[in-house]
């Protein structure tokens, strides 16, 4: 067994142990914190068991050594994913390479540092997107910034990958060449707009890519308007079929740049 397989095997064991402590009643908090309204989003989060971890008590000495070896404890012995929602990250071949913990605090995300994961190289949800893209969408993929942007698109049945940041490195850009069509959707903020304006610098994409710029505001029952800041908002605040149809229509474009003003 090579080192990568050993690593994946250890991560699988750790993930199995963490699942024993997941709070399945925590999903309502996540739905509210993300302003999710659709059953499709709830169903995917349930299927993936993205729940809050309530600790890892009862570890044997060997298990604690393994958790420490794989970076789940701080130098002070604190469990890094305590009370965070656990999100698994898989390689293109479907091997578990790291775990990310999310919570709605100032840190947002904590990533377990493992030797086989790098944000400069790895895409979130690539294994799922590859299968779905070529089985149902003739090689189409949607490229977004965040993990939850990615999950929202996956929830409505679209092939999506997340860069887990605000740029696309050259290494990540090379991986995109396996897809026949790429639709890139940066966040609707200053950094995202700069990515579109200077797209050859921050988002290194193949020739078959179309940038989609989201614009617009949404008014709910109250008198306030809310800016659509990312794909997560787009999926959450509009009808699922409308979003799917709109994005698939953009995917047909041969233009390098498309604007949707909602």
Coordinates of N, CA and C in Angstrom, one line a residue, residues 1-198:
X1 N 0.8 -1.2 0.0 CA 0.0 0.0 0.0 C 0.9 1.2 0.0
X2 N 0.6 2.2 -1.0 CA 1.4 3.4 -1.0 C 1.0 4.4 0.0
X3 N 1.8 5.5 0.1 CA 1.6 6.5 1.2 C 0.2 7.1 1.1
X4 N -0.2 7.4 -0.2 CA -1.5 8.1 -0.4 C -2.6 7.2 0.1
X5 N -2.6 5.9 -0.3 CA -3.6 5.0 0.2 C -3.7 4.9 1.7
X6 N -2.5 4.9 2.3 CA -2.4 4.8 3.8 C -3.1 6.1 4.4
X7 N -2.7 7.2 3.8 CA -3.3 8.5 4.3 C -4.8 8.4 4.2
X8 N -5.3 8.0 3.0 CA -6.8 8.0 2.8 C -7.5 7.0 3.8
X9 N -6.8 5.9 4.0 CA -7.3 4.9 5.0 C -7.4 5.5 6.4
X10 N -6.4 6.2 6.8 CA -6.4 6.9 8.1 C -7.5 7.9 8.2
X11 N -7.6 8.7 7.1 CA -8.7 9.8 7.1 C -10.1 9.2 7.2
X12 N -10.3 8.1 6.5 CA -11.6 7.4 6.6 C -11.9 6.9 8.0
X13 N -10.9 6.4 8.7 CA -11.1 5.9 10.0 C -11.5 7.1 10.9
X14 N -10.7 8.2 10.8 CA -11.0 9.4 11.6 C -12.4 9.9 11.3
X15 N -12.7 10.0 10.1 CA -14.1 10.5 9.7 C -15.2 9.6 10.3
X16 N -14.9 8.3 10.3 CA -15.9 7.4 10.8 C -16.1 7.6 12.3
X17 N -15.0 7.9 13.0 CA -15.0 8.2 14.5 C -15.7 9.5 14.7
X18 N -15.5 10.5 13.9 CA -16.1 11.8 14.1 C -17.6 11.7 13.9
X19 N -18.0 10.9 12.9 CA -19.4 10.7 12.6 C -20.2 10.2 13.9
X20 N -19.5 9.5 14.7 CA -20.2 9.0 15.9 C -20.6 10.1 16.8
X21 N -20.0 11.3 16.7 CA -20.3 12.4 17.6 C -21.1 13.5 16.9
X22 N -21.6 13.3 15.7 CA -22.3 14.3 15.0 C -23.7 14.5 15.5
X23 N -24.0 15.8 15.6 CA -25.4 16.2 16.1 C -26.3 16.4 14.9
X24 N -27.1 15.4 14.7 CA -28.0 15.4 13.6 C -29.2 16.4 13.7
X25 N -29.3 16.9 14.9 CA -30.3 18.0 15.1 C -29.8 19.4 14.8
X26 N -28.5 19.4 14.4 CA -27.9 20.7 14.2 C -28.2 21.3 12.8
X27 N -28.9 20.5 11.9 CA -29.1 20.9 10.6 C -29.9 22.2 10.4
X28 N -30.9 22.3 11.3 CA -31.7 23.5 11.3 C -30.9 24.8 11.5
X29 N -29.9 24.7 12.4 CA -29.0 25.9 12.6 C -28.3 26.2 11.3
X30 N -27.8 25.2 10.6 CA -27.0 25.4 9.4 C -27.9 26.0 8.3
X31 N -29.1 25.5 8.2 CA -30.1 26.0 7.2 C -30.4 27.4 7.4
X32 N -30.6 27.8 8.7 CA -30.9 29.2 9.0 C -29.7 30.1 8.9
X33 N -28.5 29.6 9.3 CA -27.3 30.4 9.2 C -27.0 30.7 7.7
X34 N -27.2 29.8 6.8 CA -27.0 30.0 5.4 C -28.1 30.6 4.6
X35 N -29.3 30.8 5.3 CA -30.5 31.3 4.7 C -30.9 30.4 3.5
X36 N -30.9 29.1 3.9 CA -31.4 28.1 2.9 C -32.9 27.9 3.0
X37 N -33.6 27.8 1.9 CA -35.0 27.6 1.9 C -35.5 26.4 1.2
X38 N -34.6 25.8 0.4 CA -35.1 24.7 -0.5 C -34.8 23.3 0.1
X39 N -35.8 22.4 -0.2 CA -35.6 21.0 0.2 C -34.4 20.4 -0.4
X40 N -34.1 20.8 -1.6 CA -32.9 20.2 -2.3 C -31.7 20.5 -1.5
X41 N -31.5 21.6 -0.9 CA -30.3 21.9 -0.1 C -30.3 21.1 1.2
X42 N -31.5 21.0 1.8 CA -31.6 20.2 3.0 C -31.3 18.7 2.7
X43 N -31.8 18.2 1.6 CA -31.6 16.8 1.3 C -30.2 16.5 1.0
X44 N -29.5 17.4 0.4 CA -28.0 17.1 0.1 C -27.2 17.2 1.4
X45 N -27.5 18.2 2.2 CA -26.7 18.2 3.5 C -27.0 17.0 4.3
X46 N -28.2 16.5 4.3 CA -28.5 15.3 5.1 C -27.8 14.1 4.5
X47 N -27.9 14.0 3.2 CA -27.2 12.9 2.5 C -25.7 12.8 2.8
X48 N -25.1 14.0 2.8 CA -23.7 14.1 3.0 C -23.3 14.1 4.5
X49 N -24.3 14.1 5.4 CA -24.1 14.2 6.8 C -23.3 15.3 7.3
X50 N -23.6 16.5 6.7 CA -22.9 17.7 7.1 C -23.6 18.3 8.4
X51 N -23.1 17.7 9.5 CA -23.7 18.1 10.8 C -22.6 18.6 11.7
X52 N -23.0 19.1 12.9 CA -22.0 19.6 13.8 C -21.4 18.5 14.7
X53 N -20.0 18.6 14.8 CA -19.3 17.7 15.6 C -19.3 18.1 17.1
X54 N -19.7 17.2 18.0 CA -19.8 17.6 19.4 C -18.6 17.0 20.2
X55 N -17.5 16.8 19.6 CA -16.3 16.3 20.3 C -16.0 14.9 19.9
X56 N -14.9 14.4 20.4 CA -14.4 13.1 20.2 C -14.0 12.4 21.5
X57 N -14.9 12.4 22.4 CA -14.5 11.7 23.7 C -14.5 10.2 23.5
X58 N -13.8 9.6 24.5 CA -13.8 8.1 24.5 C -12.8 7.5 23.5
X59 N -11.8 8.3 23.0 CA -10.8 7.8 22.1 C -9.8 6.9 22.9
X60 N -9.4 5.9 22.3 CA -8.4 5.0 22.9 C -7.0 5.8 22.7
X61 N -6.0 5.3 23.4 CA -4.7 5.9 23.3 C -4.2 5.9 21.8
X62 N -4.4 4.8 21.1 CA -3.9 4.7 19.7 C -4.7 5.6 18.8
X63 N -6.0 5.7 19.1 CA -6.9 6.6 18.3 C -6.5 8.1 18.5
X64 N -6.2 8.5 19.7 CA -5.8 9.8 20.0 C -4.4 10.1 19.3
X65 N -3.5 9.1 19.3 CA -2.3 9.3 18.6 C -2.5 9.5 17.1
X66 N -3.5 8.8 16.6 CA -3.8 8.9 15.1 C -4.4 10.3 14.9
X67 N -5.3 10.8 15.7 CA -5.9 12.1 15.5 C -4.8 13.2 15.6
X68 N -3.9 13.0 16.5 CA -2.8 14.0 16.7 C -1.9 13.9 15.5
X69 N -1.6 12.8 15.0 CA -0.7 12.6 13.8 C -1.3 13.3 12.6
X70 N -2.6 13.2 12.5 CA -3.3 13.7 11.3 C -3.7 15.2 11.5
X71 N -3.3 15.8 12.6 CA -3.5 17.2 12.7 C -4.8 17.7 13.3
X72 N -5.6 16.8 13.9 CA -6.9 17.2 14.4 C -6.9 17.8 15.8
X73 N -5.7 17.8 16.5 CA -5.5 18.4 17.8 C -4.5 19.5 17.7
X74 N -4.8 20.6 18.4 CA -3.8 21.7 18.4 C -2.6 21.3 19.4
X75 N -1.6 22.1 19.4 CA -0.5 21.8 20.3 C -0.9 21.8 21.8
X76 N -2.0 22.4 22.1 CA -2.5 22.4 23.5 C -3.5 21.3 23.7
X77 N -3.7 20.4 22.7 CA -4.6 19.3 22.8 C -6.1 19.6 22.6
X78 N -6.3 20.8 21.9 CA -7.7 21.2 21.6 C -8.2 20.5 20.3
X79 N -9.3 19.9 20.3 CA -9.9 19.3 19.1 C -10.3 20.4 18.2
X80 N -9.7 20.5 17.0 CA -9.9 21.7 16.1 C -11.3 21.8 15.5
X81 N -12.0 20.7 15.4 CA -13.3 20.7 14.7 C -14.4 20.8 15.7
X82 N -14.1 21.0 17.0 CA -15.2 21.1 18.0 C -16.3 22.1 17.6
X83 N -17.5 21.6 17.6 CA -18.7 22.4 17.3 C -18.8 22.9 15.9
X84 N -18.0 22.4 15.0 CA -18.0 22.9 13.6 C -18.7 21.8 12.7
X85 N -19.3 22.3 11.6 CA -20.0 21.4 10.7 C -18.9 20.7 9.8
X86 N -18.9 19.4 9.7 CA -17.8 18.7 9.1 C -18.1 18.5 7.6
X87 N -17.1 18.9 6.8 CA -17.3 18.8 5.4 C -16.1 18.0 4.8
X88 N -16.3 16.8 4.2 CA -15.2 16.0 3.7 C -14.8 16.6 2.3
X89 N -13.5 16.4 2.1 CA -12.9 16.8 0.8 C -12.3 15.6 0.2
X90 N -12.7 15.3 -1.1 CA -12.2 14.1 -1.8 C -11.3 14.5 -2.9
X91 N -10.4 13.6 -3.3 CA -9.6 13.7 -4.5 C -10.4 13.5 -5.7
X92 N -9.8 13.7 -6.9 CA -10.6 13.4 -8.2 C -11.0 12.0 -8.3
X93 N -10.2 11.1 -7.6 CA -10.5 9.7 -7.7 C -11.5 9.2 -6.6
X94 N -11.9 10.2 -5.7 CA -12.9 9.8 -4.7 C -12.3 9.4 -3.4
X95 N -11.0 9.7 -3.2 CA -10.3 9.3 -1.9 C -10.4 10.5 -1.0
X96 N -10.7 10.2 0.3 CA -10.8 11.3 1.3 C -9.4 11.8 1.6
X97 N -9.2 13.2 1.4 CA -7.9 13.8 1.6 C -7.8 14.7 2.8
X98 N -9.0 15.3 3.2 CA -9.0 16.2 4.4 C -10.4 16.4 4.8
X99 N -10.5 17.1 6.0 CA -11.8 17.5 6.5 C -11.8 19.0 6.8
X100 N -12.9 19.6 6.5 CA -13.0 21.1 6.8 C -14.1 21.3 7.8
X101 N -13.9 22.1 8.8 CA -15.0 22.4 9.7 C -15.5 23.8 9.5
X102 N -16.8 24.0 9.4 CA -17.4 25.3 9.2 C -18.2 25.7 10.4
X103 N -18.2 27.0 10.8 CA -19.1 27.5 11.7 C -19.2 29.0 11.5
X104 N -20.3 29.6 11.8 CA -20.6 31.0 11.5 C -20.0 31.9 12.5
X105 N -18.6 31.9 12.6 CA -17.9 32.7 13.5 C -16.8 33.5 12.7
X106 N -15.9 34.1 13.4 CA -14.9 34.9 12.7 C -13.9 34.1 11.8
X107 N -13.7 32.8 12.2 CA -12.8 31.9 11.5 C -13.5 31.3 10.2
X108 N -14.8 31.1 10.3 CA -15.6 30.4 9.3 C -15.1 29.0 9.0
X109 N -13.9 28.8 8.4 CA -13.5 27.5 8.0 C -12.2 27.2 8.8
X110 N -12.1 25.9 9.2 CA -10.8 25.4 9.7 C -10.5 24.1 8.9
X111 N -9.4 24.1 8.2 CA -9.0 22.9 7.4 C -8.0 22.1 8.1
X112 N -8.2 20.8 8.2 CA -7.2 20.0 8.8 C -6.0 19.9 7.8
X113 N -4.8 20.3 8.3 CA -3.6 20.3 7.4 C -3.1 18.9 7.2
X114 N -3.2 18.4 6.0 CA -2.7 17.1 5.6 C -1.8 17.2 4.4
X115 N -0.9 16.3 4.3 CA 0.1 16.4 3.2 C -0.4 16.2 1.8
X116 N -1.7 15.7 1.7 CA -2.2 15.4 0.4 C -3.4 16.3 0.0
X117 N -3.4 17.5 0.7 CA -4.4 18.5 0.3 C -3.7 19.9 0.2
X118 N -4.0 20.6 -0.9 CA -3.5 21.9 -1.1 C -4.6 22.7 -1.8
X119 N -4.9 23.9 -1.3 CA -5.8 24.8 -2.0 C -5.3 25.3 -3.3
X120 N -4.0 25.2 -3.5 CA -3.4 25.7 -4.8 C -3.6 24.6 -5.9
X121 N -4.0 23.4 -5.5 CA -4.1 22.3 -6.4 C -5.5 21.7 -6.5
X122 N -6.0 21.5 -5.3 CA -7.3 20.7 -5.2 C -8.5 21.5 -5.3
X123 N -9.5 20.9 -6.0 CA -10.8 21.5 -6.1 C -11.8 20.8 -5.2
X124 N -12.7 21.5 -4.7 CA -13.8 20.9 -3.8 C -14.9 20.3 -4.7
X125 N -15.2 19.1 -4.5 CA -16.3 18.4 -5.2 C -15.9 17.9 -6.6
X126 N -14.6 17.8 -6.8 CA -14.2 17.4 -8.2 C -14.7 16.0 -8.6
X127 N -14.6 15.1 -7.6 CA -15.0 13.7 -7.9 C -16.4 13.6 -8.4
X128 N -17.3 14.3 -7.7 CA -18.8 14.3 -8.0 C -19.0 15.0 -9.3
X129 N -18.3 16.2 -9.5 CA -18.5 17.0 -10.7 C -18.1 16.2 -12.0
X130 N -17.0 15.5 -11.9 CA -16.5 14.8 -13.1 C -17.5 13.7 -13.5
X131 N -18.0 13.0 -12.6 CA -19.0 11.9 -12.9 C -20.3 12.6 -13.5
X132 N -20.8 13.6 -12.8 CA -22.0 14.2 -13.3 C -21.9 14.9 -14.6
X133 N -20.8 15.6 -14.8 CA -20.5 16.4 -16.0 C -20.5 15.6 -17.2
X134 N -19.8 14.5 -17.2 CA -19.7 13.7 -18.4 C -20.8 12.6 -18.6
X135 N -21.6 12.4 -17.5 CA -22.7 11.4 -17.7 C -24.0 12.1 -18.1
X136 N -24.1 13.4 -17.7 CA -25.4 14.1 -17.9 C -25.3 15.5 -18.6
X137 N -24.1 16.1 -18.7 CA -24.0 17.5 -19.2 C -22.9 17.7 -20.2
X138 N -22.5 16.6 -20.9 CA -21.6 16.7 -22.0 C -20.3 17.5 -21.7
X139 N -19.8 17.3 -20.5 CA -18.5 17.9 -20.1 C -18.6 19.3 -19.6
X140 N -19.8 19.8 -19.2 CA -19.9 21.1 -18.6 C -19.6 21.1 -17.1
X141 N -19.0 22.2 -16.7 CA -18.8 22.4 -15.2 C -18.9 23.8 -14.9
X142 N -19.5 24.1 -13.7 CA -19.5 25.4 -13.1 C -18.5 25.6 -12.1
X143 N -17.7 26.7 -12.2 CA -16.6 27.0 -11.3 C -17.0 28.1 -10.4
X144 N -17.0 27.9 -9.1 CA -17.4 28.9 -8.1 C -16.3 29.1 -7.0
X145 N -16.5 30.0 -6.1 CA -15.5 30.3 -5.1 C -15.6 29.3 -3.9
X146 N -16.8 29.3 -3.3 CA -16.9 28.7 -2.0 C -17.5 27.3 -2.0
X147 N -17.3 26.7 -0.8 CA -17.8 25.3 -0.6 C -19.3 25.3 -0.7
X148 N -20.0 26.2 0.0 CA -21.4 26.2 0.0 C -22.0 26.7 -1.4
X149 N -21.3 27.5 -2.1 CA -21.7 27.8 -3.5 C -21.7 26.5 -4.3
X150 N -20.7 25.7 -4.1 CA -20.6 24.4 -4.8 C -21.7 23.5 -4.4
X151 N -22.0 23.4 -3.1 CA -23.0 22.5 -2.6 C -24.4 22.9 -3.1
X152 N -24.6 24.2 -3.2 CA -25.9 24.6 -3.6 C -26.2 24.3 -5.1
X153 N -25.2 24.4 -5.9 CA -25.3 24.0 -7.3 C -25.5 22.5 -7.4
X154 N -24.7 21.7 -6.6 CA -24.8 20.3 -6.6 C -26.2 19.9 -6.1
X155 N -26.8 20.6 -5.2 CA -28.1 20.3 -4.7 C -29.2 20.4 -5.7
X156 N -29.0 21.3 -6.7 CA -30.0 21.4 -7.8 C -29.6 20.6 -9.0
X157 N -28.6 19.7 -8.9 CA -28.3 18.8 -9.9 C -27.3 19.2 -11.0
X158 N -26.5 20.3 -10.7 CA -25.6 20.8 -11.6 C -24.2 20.4 -11.2
X159 N -23.3 20.1 -12.2 CA -21.9 19.8 -11.9 C -21.1 21.0 -11.5
X160 N -20.6 21.1 -10.3 CA -19.9 22.3 -9.8 C -18.7 21.9 -9.0
X161 N -17.7 22.8 -9.1 CA -16.5 22.6 -8.3 C -16.1 24.0 -7.7
X162 N -15.5 23.9 -6.5 CA -15.2 25.2 -5.7 C -13.7 25.3 -5.6
X163 N -13.2 26.5 -5.8 CA -11.8 26.8 -5.7 C -11.4 27.0 -4.3
X164 N -12.4 27.2 -3.4 CA -12.1 27.4 -1.9 C -11.2 28.6 -1.7
X165 N -11.5 29.6 -2.4 CA -10.7 30.9 -2.3 C -11.2 31.9 -3.3
X166 N -10.4 32.9 -3.6 CA -10.8 33.9 -4.5 C -10.0 33.9 -5.8
X167 N -9.3 32.9 -6.1 CA -8.5 32.8 -7.3 C -8.4 31.4 -7.8
X168 N -8.0 31.2 -9.0 CA -7.7 29.9 -9.6 C -6.3 29.9 -10.1
X169 N -5.5 29.0 -9.4 CA -4.1 29.0 -9.7 C -3.9 28.3 -11.1
X170 N -2.6 28.4 -11.6 CA -2.3 27.8 -12.9 C -2.5 26.3 -12.8
X171 N -2.1 25.7 -11.7 CA -2.3 24.2 -11.5 C -3.8 23.8 -11.6
X172 N -4.6 24.6 -10.9 CA -6.1 24.3 -11.0 C -6.6 24.6 -12.4
X173 N -6.1 25.6 -13.0 CA -6.5 25.9 -14.4 C -6.2 24.8 -15.4
X174 N -5.1 24.1 -15.2 CA -4.7 23.0 -16.0 C -5.7 21.9 -15.9
X175 N -6.2 21.6 -14.7 CA -7.2 20.5 -14.5 C -8.5 20.8 -15.2
X176 N -8.8 22.1 -15.3 CA -10.1 22.4 -16.0 C -10.1 22.1 -17.5
X177 N -9.0 21.8 -18.0 CA -8.9 21.5 -19.5 C -9.6 20.2 -19.8
X178 N -9.9 19.4 -18.8 CA -10.5 18.1 -19.1 C -12.0 18.3 -19.4
X179 N -12.6 19.5 -19.0 CA -14.0 19.7 -19.3 C -14.1 20.4 -20.6
X180 N -15.3 20.1 -21.3 CA -15.6 20.7 -22.6 C -16.0 22.1 -22.5
X181 N -16.7 22.5 -21.4 CA -17.2 23.9 -21.2 C -17.1 24.2 -19.8
X182 N -16.6 25.4 -19.5 CA -16.4 26.0 -18.1 C -17.2 27.3 -18.0
X183 N -18.0 27.3 -17.0 CA -18.7 28.6 -16.7 C -18.2 29.0 -15.3
X184 N -17.5 30.1 -15.2 CA -16.9 30.6 -14.0 C -17.7 31.7 -13.4
X185 N -18.0 31.6 -12.1 CA -18.9 32.6 -11.4 C -18.3 33.1 -10.1
X186 N -17.4 34.1 -10.2 CA -16.9 34.7 -9.0 C -18.0 35.3 -8.1
X187 N -17.6 35.6 -6.9 CA -18.6 36.3 -6.0 C -18.8 37.7 -6.5
X188 N -20.0 38.2 -6.2 CA -20.4 39.6 -6.5 C -19.9 40.5 -5.4
X189 N -18.5 40.6 -5.4 CA -17.9 41.6 -4.5 C -16.7 42.2 -5.2
X190 N -15.9 43.0 -4.4 CA -14.8 43.7 -5.0 C -13.8 42.7 -5.6
X191 N -13.5 41.7 -4.8 CA -12.5 40.7 -5.3 C -13.0 40.0 -6.5
X192 N -14.3 39.6 -6.5 CA -14.8 38.8 -7.6 C -14.9 39.7 -8.9
X193 N -15.2 40.9 -8.7 CA -15.2 41.8 -9.9 C -13.8 42.0 -10.5
X194 N -12.8 42.1 -9.6 CA -11.5 42.2 -10.0 C -11.0 40.9 -10.8
X195 N -11.5 39.8 -10.3 CA -11.2 38.5 -11.0 C -11.7 38.5 -12.4
X196 N -12.9 39.1 -12.6 CA -13.4 39.1 -14.0 C -12.7 40.2 -14.8
X197 N -12.4 41.3 -14.2 CA -11.7 42.4 -14.9 C -10.3 41.9 -15.3
X198 N -9.6 41.3 -14.4 CA -8.2 40.8 -14.7 C -8.2 39.3 -14.7

